[in-house]
C-alpha positions as MATLAB code, in Angstrom:
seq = 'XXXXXXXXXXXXXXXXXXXXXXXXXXXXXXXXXXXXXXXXXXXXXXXXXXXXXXXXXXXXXXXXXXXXXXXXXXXXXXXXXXXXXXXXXXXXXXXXXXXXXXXXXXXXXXXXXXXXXXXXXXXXXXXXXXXXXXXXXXXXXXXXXXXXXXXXXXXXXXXXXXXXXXXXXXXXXXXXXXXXXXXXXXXXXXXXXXXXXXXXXXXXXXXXXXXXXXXXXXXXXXXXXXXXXXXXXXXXXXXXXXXXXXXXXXXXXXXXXXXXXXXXXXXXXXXXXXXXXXXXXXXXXXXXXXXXXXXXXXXXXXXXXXXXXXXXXXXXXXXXXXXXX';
ca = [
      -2.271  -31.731  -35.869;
      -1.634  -28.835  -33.837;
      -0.827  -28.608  -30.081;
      -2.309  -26.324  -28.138;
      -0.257  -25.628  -25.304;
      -1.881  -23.502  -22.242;
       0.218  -21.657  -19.609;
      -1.280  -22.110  -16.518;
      -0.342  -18.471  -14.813;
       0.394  -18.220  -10.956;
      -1.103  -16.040   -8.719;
      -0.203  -14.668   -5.573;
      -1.378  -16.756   -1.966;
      -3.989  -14.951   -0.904;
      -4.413  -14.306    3.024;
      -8.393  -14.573    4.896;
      -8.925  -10.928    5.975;
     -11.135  -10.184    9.392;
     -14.173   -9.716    7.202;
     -13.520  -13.159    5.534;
     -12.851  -12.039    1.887;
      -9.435  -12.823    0.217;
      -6.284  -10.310   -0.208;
      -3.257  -11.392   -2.375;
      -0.046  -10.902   -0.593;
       1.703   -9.153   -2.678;
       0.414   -6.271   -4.789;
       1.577   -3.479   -7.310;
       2.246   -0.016   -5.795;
       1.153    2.746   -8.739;
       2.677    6.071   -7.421;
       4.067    8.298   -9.727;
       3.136    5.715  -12.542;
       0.761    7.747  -14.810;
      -0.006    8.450  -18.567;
       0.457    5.550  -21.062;
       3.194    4.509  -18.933;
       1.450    3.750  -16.169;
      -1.090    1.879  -17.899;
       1.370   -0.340  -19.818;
       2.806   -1.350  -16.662;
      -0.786   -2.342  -14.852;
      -1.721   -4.172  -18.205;
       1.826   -6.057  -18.189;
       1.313   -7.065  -14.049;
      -2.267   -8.042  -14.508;
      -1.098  -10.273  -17.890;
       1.361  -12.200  -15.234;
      -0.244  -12.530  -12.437;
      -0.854   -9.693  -10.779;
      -4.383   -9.448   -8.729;
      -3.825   -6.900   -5.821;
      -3.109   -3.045   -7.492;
      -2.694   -0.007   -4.975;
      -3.558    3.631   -6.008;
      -4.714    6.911   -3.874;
      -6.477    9.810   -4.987;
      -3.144   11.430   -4.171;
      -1.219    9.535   -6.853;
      -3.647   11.267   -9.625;
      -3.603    8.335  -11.801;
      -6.935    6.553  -10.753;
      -7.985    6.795  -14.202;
      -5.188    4.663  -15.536;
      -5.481    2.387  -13.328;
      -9.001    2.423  -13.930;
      -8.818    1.999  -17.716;
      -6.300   -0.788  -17.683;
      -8.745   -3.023  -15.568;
     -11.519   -2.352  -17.751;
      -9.155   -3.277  -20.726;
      -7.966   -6.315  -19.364;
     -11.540   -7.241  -18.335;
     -12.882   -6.529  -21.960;
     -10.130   -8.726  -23.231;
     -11.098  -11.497  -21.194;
      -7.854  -11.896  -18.976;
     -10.004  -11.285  -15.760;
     -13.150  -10.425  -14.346;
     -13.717   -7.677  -11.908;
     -13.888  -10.163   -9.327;
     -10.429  -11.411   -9.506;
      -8.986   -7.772   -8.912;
      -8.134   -6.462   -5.842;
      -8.036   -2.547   -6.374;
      -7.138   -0.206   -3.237;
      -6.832    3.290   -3.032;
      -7.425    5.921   -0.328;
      -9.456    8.693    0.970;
      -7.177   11.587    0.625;
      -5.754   14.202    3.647;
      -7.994   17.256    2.515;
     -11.176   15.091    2.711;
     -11.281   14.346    6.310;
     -14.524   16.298    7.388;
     -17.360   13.265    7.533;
     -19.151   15.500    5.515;
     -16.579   15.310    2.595;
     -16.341   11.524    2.249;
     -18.631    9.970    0.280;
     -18.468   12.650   -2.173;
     -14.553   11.878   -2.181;
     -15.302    8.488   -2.778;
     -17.926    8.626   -5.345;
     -15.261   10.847   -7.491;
     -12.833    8.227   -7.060;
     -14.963    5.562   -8.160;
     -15.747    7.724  -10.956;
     -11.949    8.489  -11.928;
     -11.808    4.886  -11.916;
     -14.553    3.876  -13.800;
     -15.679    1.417  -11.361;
     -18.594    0.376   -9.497;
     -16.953   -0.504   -6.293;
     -13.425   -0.482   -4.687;
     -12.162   -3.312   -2.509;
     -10.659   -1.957    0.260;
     -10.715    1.521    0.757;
      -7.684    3.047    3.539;
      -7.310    6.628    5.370;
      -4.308    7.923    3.738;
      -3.491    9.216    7.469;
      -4.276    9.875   10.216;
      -3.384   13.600   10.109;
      -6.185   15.506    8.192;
      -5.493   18.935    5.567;
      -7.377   22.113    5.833;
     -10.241   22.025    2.848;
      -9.307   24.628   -0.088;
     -10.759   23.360   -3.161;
     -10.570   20.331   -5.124;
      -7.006   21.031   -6.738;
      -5.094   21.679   -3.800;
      -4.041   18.608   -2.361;
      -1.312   20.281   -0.458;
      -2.367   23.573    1.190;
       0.104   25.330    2.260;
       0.622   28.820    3.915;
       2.403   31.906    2.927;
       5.568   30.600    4.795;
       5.031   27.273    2.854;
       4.003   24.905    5.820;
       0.975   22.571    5.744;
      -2.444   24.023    6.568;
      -4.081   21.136    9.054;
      -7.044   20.458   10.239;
      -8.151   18.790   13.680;
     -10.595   16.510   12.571;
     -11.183   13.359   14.526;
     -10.020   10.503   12.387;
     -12.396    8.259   14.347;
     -15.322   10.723   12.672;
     -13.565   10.502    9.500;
     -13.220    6.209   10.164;
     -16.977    6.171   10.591;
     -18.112    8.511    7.543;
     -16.138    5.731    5.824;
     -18.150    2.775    7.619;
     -21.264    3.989    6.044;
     -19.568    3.612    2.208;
     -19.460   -0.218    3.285;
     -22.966    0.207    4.123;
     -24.031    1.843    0.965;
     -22.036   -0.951   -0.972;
     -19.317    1.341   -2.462;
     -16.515   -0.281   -0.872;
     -15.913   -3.847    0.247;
     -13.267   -3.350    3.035;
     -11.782   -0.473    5.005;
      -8.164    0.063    6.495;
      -5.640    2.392    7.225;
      -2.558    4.062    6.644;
       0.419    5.565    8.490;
      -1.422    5.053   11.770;
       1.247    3.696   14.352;
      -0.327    1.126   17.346;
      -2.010    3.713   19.266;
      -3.990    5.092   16.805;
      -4.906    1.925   15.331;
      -6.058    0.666   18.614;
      -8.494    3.875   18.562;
      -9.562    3.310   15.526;
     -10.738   -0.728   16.752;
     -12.107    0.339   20.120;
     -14.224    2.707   17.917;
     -15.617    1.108   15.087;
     -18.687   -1.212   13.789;
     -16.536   -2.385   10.927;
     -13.027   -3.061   11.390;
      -9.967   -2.236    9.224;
      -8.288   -5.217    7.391;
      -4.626   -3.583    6.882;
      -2.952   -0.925    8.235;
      -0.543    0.259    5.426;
       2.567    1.552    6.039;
       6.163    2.033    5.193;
       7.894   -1.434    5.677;
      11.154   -3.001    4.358;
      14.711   -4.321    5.976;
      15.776   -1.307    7.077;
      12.225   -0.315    8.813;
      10.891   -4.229    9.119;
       7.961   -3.106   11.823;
       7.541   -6.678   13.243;
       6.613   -4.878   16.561;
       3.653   -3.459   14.832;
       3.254   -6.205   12.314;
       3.051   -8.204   15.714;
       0.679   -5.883   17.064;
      -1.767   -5.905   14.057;
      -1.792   -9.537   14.174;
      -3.221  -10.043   17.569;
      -6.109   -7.680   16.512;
      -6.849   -9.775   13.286;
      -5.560   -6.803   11.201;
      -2.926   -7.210    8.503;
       0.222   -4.758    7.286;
       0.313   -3.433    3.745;
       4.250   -2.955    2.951;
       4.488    0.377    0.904;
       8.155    1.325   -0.375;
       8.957   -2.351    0.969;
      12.531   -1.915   -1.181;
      13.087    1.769    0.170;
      14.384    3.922   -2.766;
      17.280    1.756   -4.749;
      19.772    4.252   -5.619;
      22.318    2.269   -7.510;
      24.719    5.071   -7.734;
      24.858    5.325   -4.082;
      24.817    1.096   -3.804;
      21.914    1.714   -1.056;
      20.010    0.351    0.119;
      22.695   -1.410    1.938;
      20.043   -4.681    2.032;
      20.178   -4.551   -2.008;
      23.930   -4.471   -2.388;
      25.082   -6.578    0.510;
      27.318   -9.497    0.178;
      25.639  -11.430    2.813;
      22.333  -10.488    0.777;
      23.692  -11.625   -2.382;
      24.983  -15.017   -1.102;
      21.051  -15.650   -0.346;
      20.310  -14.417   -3.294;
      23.235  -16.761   -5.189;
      21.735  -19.544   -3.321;
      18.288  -19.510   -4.430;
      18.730  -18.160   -7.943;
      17.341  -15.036   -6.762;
      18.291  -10.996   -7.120;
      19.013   -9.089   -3.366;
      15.341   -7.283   -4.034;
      13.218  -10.588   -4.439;
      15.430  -11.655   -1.602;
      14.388   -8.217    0.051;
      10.645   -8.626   -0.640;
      10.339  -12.587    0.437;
      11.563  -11.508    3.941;
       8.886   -9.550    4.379;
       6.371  -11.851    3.651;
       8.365  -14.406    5.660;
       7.696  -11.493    8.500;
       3.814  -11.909    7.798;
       3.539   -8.347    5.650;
       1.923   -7.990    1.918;
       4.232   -5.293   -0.055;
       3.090   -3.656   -2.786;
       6.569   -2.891   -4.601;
       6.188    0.080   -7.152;
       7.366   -0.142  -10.685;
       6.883    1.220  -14.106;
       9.564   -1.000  -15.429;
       8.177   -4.694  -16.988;
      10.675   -6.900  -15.938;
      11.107   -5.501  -12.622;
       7.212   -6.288  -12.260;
       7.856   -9.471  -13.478;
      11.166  -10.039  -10.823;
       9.065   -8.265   -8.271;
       6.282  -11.210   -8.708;
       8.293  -14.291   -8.650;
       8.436  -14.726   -4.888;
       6.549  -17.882   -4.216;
       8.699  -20.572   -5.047;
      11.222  -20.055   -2.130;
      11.386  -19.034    1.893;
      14.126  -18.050    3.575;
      15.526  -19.918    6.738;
      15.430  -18.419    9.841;
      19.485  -18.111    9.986;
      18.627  -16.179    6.403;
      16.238  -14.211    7.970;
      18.737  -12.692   10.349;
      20.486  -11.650    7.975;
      17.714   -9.286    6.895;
      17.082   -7.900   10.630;
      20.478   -6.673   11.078;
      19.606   -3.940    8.421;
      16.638   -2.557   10.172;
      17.816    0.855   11.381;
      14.487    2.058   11.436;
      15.427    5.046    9.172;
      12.194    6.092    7.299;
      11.904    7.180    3.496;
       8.854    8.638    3.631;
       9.093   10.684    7.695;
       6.242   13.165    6.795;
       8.182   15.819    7.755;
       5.800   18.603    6.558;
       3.357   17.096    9.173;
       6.131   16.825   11.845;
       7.215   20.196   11.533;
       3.474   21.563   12.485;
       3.792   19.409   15.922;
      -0.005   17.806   15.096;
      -1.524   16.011   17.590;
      -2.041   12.869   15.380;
       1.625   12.545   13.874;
       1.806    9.162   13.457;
       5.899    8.589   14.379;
       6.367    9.942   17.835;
       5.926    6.809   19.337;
       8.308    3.644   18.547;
       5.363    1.734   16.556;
];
């Protein structure tokens, strides 16, 4: 007689957002993951576990992502319901007027009847050209901006709640201030503020902040940008950091990422690669002690991969980063 032996598969905790529905904490960041590529690496995440899947408009690969949920759906491995798909309204769509139409386009890149939560790329907003210029620049090559209020923009994206296109909205690259704005402002208020979050930028200031207003932090580029030539980041390569690591039968990046959630942040590490998605997910089976944890704050130097420097360089009113958090 044959056995039939069934894997139960783990999934991620999932954390209660403000509006009461469920968010894994931990997801898989898409950028620069396109073409067949991409969508072997979504199928492979979603086949072990994986529930929570970033994208953007700005990563131009909404219809992978798309296609690989409806595949695994078709196949059976999940229903739409136990995804959690986010992407984002992107800069040159600010105007009120612009955003549902920006939205419906996504949903239709994505093949999709709704999208779960639904973020402000940023706060800063890019001067309208057409539909294939998602950086406008000038002559001299800086960014062409525009002063839209991202409050108007915030509440063009209430009404896709409303109209039952999205489920949840939140932002990203907003520092405390602006967030603040943003909840003093609103009917319906963001779940997550997104930003750039890892040892060496660990934002427990504004993770702090964002948890006394019921709001949670996305962790993009939570592992900064390994470059093992280099041995940096120095959190990766560390001795201290590998003694953890040792100790738990862990590498210095699942080390890396369990911090963060120890800090109370969901990071959506990026990868193409299937057994770094598969490394990437196998967090939930240790914590680190608070002597362990200090370990992981003396790296925070605060040094930014992703400064938006093009934005900074045009001295906009609504650069996120000229304030400590």
């Amino acid at each position: 007689m044959n056995r039939v032996v069934c894997k139960i598969m783990k999934l991620a905790p999932t954390v209660k957002l403000n509006n009461g529905r469920e968010m894994p904490i931990l997801g898989l960041g898409t950028y620069a993951s396109q073409n067949k590529e991409g969508e072997i690496a979504i199928k492979h995440a979603i086949d072990i576990g994986y529930r929570h899947l970033d994208t953007a408009f700005f990563y131009q690969n909404e219809a992978e992502v798309g296609q690989s949920i409806r595949d695994k759906i078709a196949e059976g491995v999940v229903k739409r319901e136990d995804i959690f798909l986010t992407t984002k309204l992107w800069n040159i769509y600010h105007d009120p007027e612009r955003v549902e139409d920006a939205c419906r386009k996504q949903l239709a890149n994505l093949g999709l009847d709704y999208i779960d939560l639904y973020l402000m790329h940023m706060p800063v907003g890019y001067k309208y050209i057409n539909e294939e210029t998602l950086l406008p620049k000038d002559e001299d090559g800086a960014l062409l901006l525009s002063d839209v209020d991202y409050v108007d923009t915030y509440k063009a994206m209430e009404q896709l709640v409303k109209s039952g296109l999205v489920r949840s909205l939140g932002v990203s690259n907003f520092n405390s201030e602006q967030l603040k704005r943003v909840l003093d402002n609103c009917e319906i208020k963001p779940v997550t503020n997104q930003v750039e979050c890892s040892p060496a930028i660990n934002q427990k200031k504004l993770i702090e902040f964002c948890k006394k207003h019921d709001v949670t932090l996305t962790a993009y580029t939570p592992l900064g940008r390994p470059r093992p030539e280099e041995q940096k980041p120095d959190y990766v390569y560390s001795d201290k950091v590998k003694a953890i690591a040792e100790k738990y039968n862990k590498t210095t990046t699942q080390v890396a990422l369990r911090y963060l959630i120890d800090n109370g942040a969901i990071p959506i590490p990026k990868s193409s690669n299937p057994k770094r998605i598969s490394e990437n997910f196998d967090l939930f089976d240790f914590s680190l002690t608070d002597e362990e944890k200090a370990v992981l704050d003396s790296f925070n130097t605060g040094e930014r991969m992703v400064p938006l420097n093009l934005i900074k360089a045009r001295n906009h009113k609504y650069f996120p980063f000229a304030i400590e958090f």
